[in-house]
CSV table of C-alpha atoms and ligand atoms in Angstrom, one decimal:
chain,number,residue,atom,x,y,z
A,131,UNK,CA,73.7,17.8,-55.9
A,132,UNK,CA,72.3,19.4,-52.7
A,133,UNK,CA,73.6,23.1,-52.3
A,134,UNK,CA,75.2,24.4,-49.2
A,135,UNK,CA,73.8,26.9,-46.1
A,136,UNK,CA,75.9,29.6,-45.2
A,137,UNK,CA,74.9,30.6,-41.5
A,138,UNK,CA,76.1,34.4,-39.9
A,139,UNK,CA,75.4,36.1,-37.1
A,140,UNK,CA,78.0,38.3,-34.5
A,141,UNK,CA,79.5,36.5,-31.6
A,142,UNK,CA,77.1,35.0,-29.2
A,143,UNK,CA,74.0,35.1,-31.4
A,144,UNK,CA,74.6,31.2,-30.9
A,145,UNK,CA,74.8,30.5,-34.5
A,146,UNK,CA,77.5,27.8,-33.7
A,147,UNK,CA,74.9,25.7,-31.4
A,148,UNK,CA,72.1,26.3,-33.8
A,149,UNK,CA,74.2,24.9,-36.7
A,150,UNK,CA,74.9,22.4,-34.8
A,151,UNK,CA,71.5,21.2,-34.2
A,152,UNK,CA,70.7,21.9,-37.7
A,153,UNK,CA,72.9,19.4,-38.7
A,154,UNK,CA,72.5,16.6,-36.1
A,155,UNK,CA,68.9,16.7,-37.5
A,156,UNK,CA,69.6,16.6,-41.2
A,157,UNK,CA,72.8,14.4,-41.3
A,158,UNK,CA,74.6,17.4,-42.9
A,159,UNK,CA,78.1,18.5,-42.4
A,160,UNK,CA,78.9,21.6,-40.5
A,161,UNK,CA,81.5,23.6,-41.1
A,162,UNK,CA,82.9,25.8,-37.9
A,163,UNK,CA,85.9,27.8,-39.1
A,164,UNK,CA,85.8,29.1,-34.9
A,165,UNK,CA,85.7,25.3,-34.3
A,166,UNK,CA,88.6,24.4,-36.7
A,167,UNK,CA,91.2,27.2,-35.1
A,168,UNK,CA,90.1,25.8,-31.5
A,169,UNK,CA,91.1,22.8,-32.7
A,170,UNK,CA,94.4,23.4,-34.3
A,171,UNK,CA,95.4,25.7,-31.6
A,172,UNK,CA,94.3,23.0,-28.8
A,173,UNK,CA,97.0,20.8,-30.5
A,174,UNK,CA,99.2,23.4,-31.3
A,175,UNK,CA,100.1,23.1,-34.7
A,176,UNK,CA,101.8,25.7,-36.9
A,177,UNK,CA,98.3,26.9,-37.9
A,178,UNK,CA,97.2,27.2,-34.8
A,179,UNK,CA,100.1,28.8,-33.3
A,180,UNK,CA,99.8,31.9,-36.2
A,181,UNK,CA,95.5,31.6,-35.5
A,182,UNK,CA,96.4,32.3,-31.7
A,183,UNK,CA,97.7,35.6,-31.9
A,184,UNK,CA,94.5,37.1,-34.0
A,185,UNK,CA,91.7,35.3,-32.0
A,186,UNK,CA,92.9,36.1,-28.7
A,187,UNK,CA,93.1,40.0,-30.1
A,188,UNK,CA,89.5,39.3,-31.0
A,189,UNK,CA,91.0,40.1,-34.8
A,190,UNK,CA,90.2,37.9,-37.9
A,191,UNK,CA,93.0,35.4,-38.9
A,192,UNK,CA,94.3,36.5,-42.2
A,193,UNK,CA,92.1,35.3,-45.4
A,194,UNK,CA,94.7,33.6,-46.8
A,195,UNK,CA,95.6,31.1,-43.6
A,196,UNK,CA,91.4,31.0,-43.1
A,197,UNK,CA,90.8,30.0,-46.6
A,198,UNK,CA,93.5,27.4,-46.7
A,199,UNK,CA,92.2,25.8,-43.9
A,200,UNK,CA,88.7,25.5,-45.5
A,201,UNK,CA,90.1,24.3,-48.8
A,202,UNK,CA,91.6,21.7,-47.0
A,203,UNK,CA,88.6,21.0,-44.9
A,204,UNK,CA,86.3,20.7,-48.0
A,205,UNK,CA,88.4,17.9,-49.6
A,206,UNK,CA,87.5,15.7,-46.9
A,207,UNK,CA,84.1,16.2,-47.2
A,208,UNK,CA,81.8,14.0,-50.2
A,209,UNK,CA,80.2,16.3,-52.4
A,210,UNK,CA,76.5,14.6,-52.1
A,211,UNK,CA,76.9,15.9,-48.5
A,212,UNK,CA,75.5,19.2,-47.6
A,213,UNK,CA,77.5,21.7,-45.9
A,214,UNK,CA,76.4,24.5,-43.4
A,215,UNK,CA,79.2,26.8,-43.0
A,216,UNK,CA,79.8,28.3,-39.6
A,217,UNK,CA,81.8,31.2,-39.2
A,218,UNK,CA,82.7,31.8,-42.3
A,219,UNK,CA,83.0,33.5,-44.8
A,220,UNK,CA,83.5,36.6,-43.0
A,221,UNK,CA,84.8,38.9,-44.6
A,222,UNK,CA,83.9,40.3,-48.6
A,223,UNK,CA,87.5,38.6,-49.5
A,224,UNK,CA,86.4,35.2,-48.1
A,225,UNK,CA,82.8,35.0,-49.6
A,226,UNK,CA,84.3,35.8,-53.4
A,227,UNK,CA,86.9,33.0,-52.3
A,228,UNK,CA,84.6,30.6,-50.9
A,229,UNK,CA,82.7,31.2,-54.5
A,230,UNK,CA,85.6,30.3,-56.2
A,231,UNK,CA,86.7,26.9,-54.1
A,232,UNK,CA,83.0,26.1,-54.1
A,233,UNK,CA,83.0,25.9,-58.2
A,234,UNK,CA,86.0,23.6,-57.8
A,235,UNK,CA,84.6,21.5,-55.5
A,236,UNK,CA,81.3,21.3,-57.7
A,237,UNK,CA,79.4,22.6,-55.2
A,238,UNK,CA,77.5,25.8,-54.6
A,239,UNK,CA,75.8,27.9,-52.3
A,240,UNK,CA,71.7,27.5,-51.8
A,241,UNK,CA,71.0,30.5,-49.3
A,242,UNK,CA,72.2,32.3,-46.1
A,243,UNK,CA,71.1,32.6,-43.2
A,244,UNK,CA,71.3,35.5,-40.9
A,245,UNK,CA,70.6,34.9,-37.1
A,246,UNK,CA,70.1,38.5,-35.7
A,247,UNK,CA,70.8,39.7,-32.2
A,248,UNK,CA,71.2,43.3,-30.8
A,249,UNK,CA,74.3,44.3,-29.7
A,250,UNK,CA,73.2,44.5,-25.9
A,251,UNK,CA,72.0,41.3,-25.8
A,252,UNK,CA,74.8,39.9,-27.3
A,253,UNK,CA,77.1,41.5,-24.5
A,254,UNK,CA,74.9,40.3,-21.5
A,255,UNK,CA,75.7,36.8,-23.3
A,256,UNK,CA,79.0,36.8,-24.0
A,257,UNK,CA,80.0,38.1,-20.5
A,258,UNK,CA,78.2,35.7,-19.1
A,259,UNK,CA,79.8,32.9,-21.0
A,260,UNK,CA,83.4,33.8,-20.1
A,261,UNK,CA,82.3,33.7,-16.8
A,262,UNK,CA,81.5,29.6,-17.6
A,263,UNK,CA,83.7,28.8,-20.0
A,264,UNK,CA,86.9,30.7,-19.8
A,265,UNK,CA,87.6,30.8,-23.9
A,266,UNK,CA,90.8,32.9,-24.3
A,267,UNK,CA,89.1,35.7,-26.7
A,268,UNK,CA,86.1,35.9,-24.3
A,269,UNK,CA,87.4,39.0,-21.8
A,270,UNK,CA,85.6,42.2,-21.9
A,271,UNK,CA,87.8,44.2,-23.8
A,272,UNK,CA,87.9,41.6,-26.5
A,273,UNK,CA,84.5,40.8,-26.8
A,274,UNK,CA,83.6,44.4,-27.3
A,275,UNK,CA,86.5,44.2,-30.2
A,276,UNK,CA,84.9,41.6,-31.4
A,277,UNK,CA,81.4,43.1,-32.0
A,278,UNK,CA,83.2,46.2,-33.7
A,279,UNK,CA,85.3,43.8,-36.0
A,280,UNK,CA,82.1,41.9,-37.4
A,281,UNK,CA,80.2,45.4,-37.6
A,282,UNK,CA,82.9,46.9,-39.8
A,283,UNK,CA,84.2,43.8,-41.7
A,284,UNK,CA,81.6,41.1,-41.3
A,285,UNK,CA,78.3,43.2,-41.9
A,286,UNK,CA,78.8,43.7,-45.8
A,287,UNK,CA,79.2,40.0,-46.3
A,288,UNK,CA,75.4,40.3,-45.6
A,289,UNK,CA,74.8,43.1,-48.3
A,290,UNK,CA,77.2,40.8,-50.9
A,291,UNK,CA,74.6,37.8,-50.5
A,292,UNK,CA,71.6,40.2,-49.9
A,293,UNK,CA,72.1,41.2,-53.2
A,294,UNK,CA,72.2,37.9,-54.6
A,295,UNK,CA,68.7,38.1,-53.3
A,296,UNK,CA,69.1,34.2,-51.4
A,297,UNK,CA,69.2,35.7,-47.8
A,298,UNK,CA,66.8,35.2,-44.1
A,299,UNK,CA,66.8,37.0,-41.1
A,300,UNK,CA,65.9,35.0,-38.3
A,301,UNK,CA,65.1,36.8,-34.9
A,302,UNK,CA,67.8,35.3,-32.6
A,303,UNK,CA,66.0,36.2,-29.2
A,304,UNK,CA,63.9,33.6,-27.7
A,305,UNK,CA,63.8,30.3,-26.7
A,306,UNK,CA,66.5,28.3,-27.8
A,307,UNK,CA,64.0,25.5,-29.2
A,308,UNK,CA,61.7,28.1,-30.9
A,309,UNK,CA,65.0,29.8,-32.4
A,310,UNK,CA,65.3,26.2,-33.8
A,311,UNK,CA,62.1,26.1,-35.3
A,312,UNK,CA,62.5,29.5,-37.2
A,313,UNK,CA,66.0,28.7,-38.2
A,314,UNK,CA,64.6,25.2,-39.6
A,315,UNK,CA,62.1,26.8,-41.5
A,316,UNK,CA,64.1,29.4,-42.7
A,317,UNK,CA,67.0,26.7,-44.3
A,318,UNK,CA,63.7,24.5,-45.7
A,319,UNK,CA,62.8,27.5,-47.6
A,320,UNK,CA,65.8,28.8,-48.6
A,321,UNK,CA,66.5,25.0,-50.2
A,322,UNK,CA,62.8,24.9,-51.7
A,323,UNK,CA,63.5,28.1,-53.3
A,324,UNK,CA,67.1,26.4,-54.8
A,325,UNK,CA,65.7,23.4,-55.7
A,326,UNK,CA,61.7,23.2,-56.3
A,327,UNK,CA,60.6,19.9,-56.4
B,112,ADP,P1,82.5,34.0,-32.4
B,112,ADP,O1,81.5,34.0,-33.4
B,112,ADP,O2,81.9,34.0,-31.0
B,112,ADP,O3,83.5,35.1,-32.5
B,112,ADP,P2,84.0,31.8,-33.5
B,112,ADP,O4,84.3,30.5,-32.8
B,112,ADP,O5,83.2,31.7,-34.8
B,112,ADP,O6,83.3,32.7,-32.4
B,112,ADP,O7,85.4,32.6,-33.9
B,112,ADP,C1,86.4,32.8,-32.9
B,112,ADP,C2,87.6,33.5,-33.5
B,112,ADP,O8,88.2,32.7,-34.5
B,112,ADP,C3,87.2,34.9,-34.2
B,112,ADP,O9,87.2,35.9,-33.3
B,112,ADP,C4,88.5,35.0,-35.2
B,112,ADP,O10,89.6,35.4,-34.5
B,112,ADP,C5,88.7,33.5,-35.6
B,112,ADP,N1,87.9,33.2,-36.8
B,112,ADP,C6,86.8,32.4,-36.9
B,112,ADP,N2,86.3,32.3,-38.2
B,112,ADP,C7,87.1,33.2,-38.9
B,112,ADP,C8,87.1,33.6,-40.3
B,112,ADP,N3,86.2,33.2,-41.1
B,112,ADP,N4,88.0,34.5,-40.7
B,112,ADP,C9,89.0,35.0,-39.8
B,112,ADP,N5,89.0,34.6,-38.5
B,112,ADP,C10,88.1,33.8,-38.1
């Protein structure tokens, strides 16, 4: 049974494009909660409708509603498939959920990956990207909302895992396709270490 990735990093370290090519690569399954509100909200459900008023604050959806949606998410996908979650978990709450729903899924998780970024970099990027792409929660007081929220609630999700001894730090400054490269070696490890042949 292959074990699943769990991929962090603060808004606009680019983990969501990096997971992305991860996957594409691998023929895993990524997991995007960011991606799964987008959607919901784009088609306005009752989900996304509650989801809108937190991510355009730049606030985290509520564990419960975030957790749902994931539980729901992971019944569609086969368990021989490997999963890179995306987004989540992101708070302490979340990761001793996602624990739980992964035993009764019969999965688990096989490492974590960290894609590090300093703060002013991550500002120049995200500035720049709600200048392109116009995402509702990407104005400059909610960015800088944004970075504080992952700082105070996201950051000891790191030291949870860290202390389960399974987590990289990958340097997420650089070319994109030499990001890649440390990012792919990074998850090969990770799943070596899991799994030795
Ligand atoms: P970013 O990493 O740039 O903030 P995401 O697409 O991952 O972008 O998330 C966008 C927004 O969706 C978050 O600011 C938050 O409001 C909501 N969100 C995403 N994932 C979660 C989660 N695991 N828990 C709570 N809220 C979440």
């Amino acid at each position: 049974m292959p074990g699943d990735l769990v991929f962090m990093g603060p808004p606009g370290s680019g983990k969501g494009t990096q997971a992305q090519t991860l996957v594409r690569e691998h023929g895993w399954v990524q997991l995007s909660t960011g991606d799964l509100f987008r959607d919901h909200m784009r088609r306005e459900t009752e989900l996304g409708r509650t989801a809108k008023r937190y991510v355009d604050r730049g606030e985290y959806v509520p564990d419960e509603v975030t957790v749902g949606m994931v539980r729901e998410r992971l019944r569609e996908i086969p368990t021989g498939t490997r999963i890179v979650f995306d987004g989540f978990p992101r708070t302490v709450a979340q990761a001793e959920a996602l624990d739980r729903l992964l035993a009764e899924f019969g999965r688990k998780v096989d490492g974590v990956i960290l894609l590090d970024v300093p703060r002013e970099e991550l500002l120049a990027r995200l500035t720049k990207r709600a200048k392109e792409q116009g995402r509702s929660d990407d104005t400059p007081e909610v960015i800088g909302k944004r970075l504080d929220v992952y700082e105070r609630q996201t950051r000891p999700v790191v030291d949870h895992y860290g202390r389960k001894g399974h987590v990289r730090t990958v340097d997420g400054v650089g070319p994109v396709g030499e990001i890649s490269t440390r990012l792919r070696r990074a998850a090969e490890s990770l799943l070596r270490e899991a799994d030795p042949a």
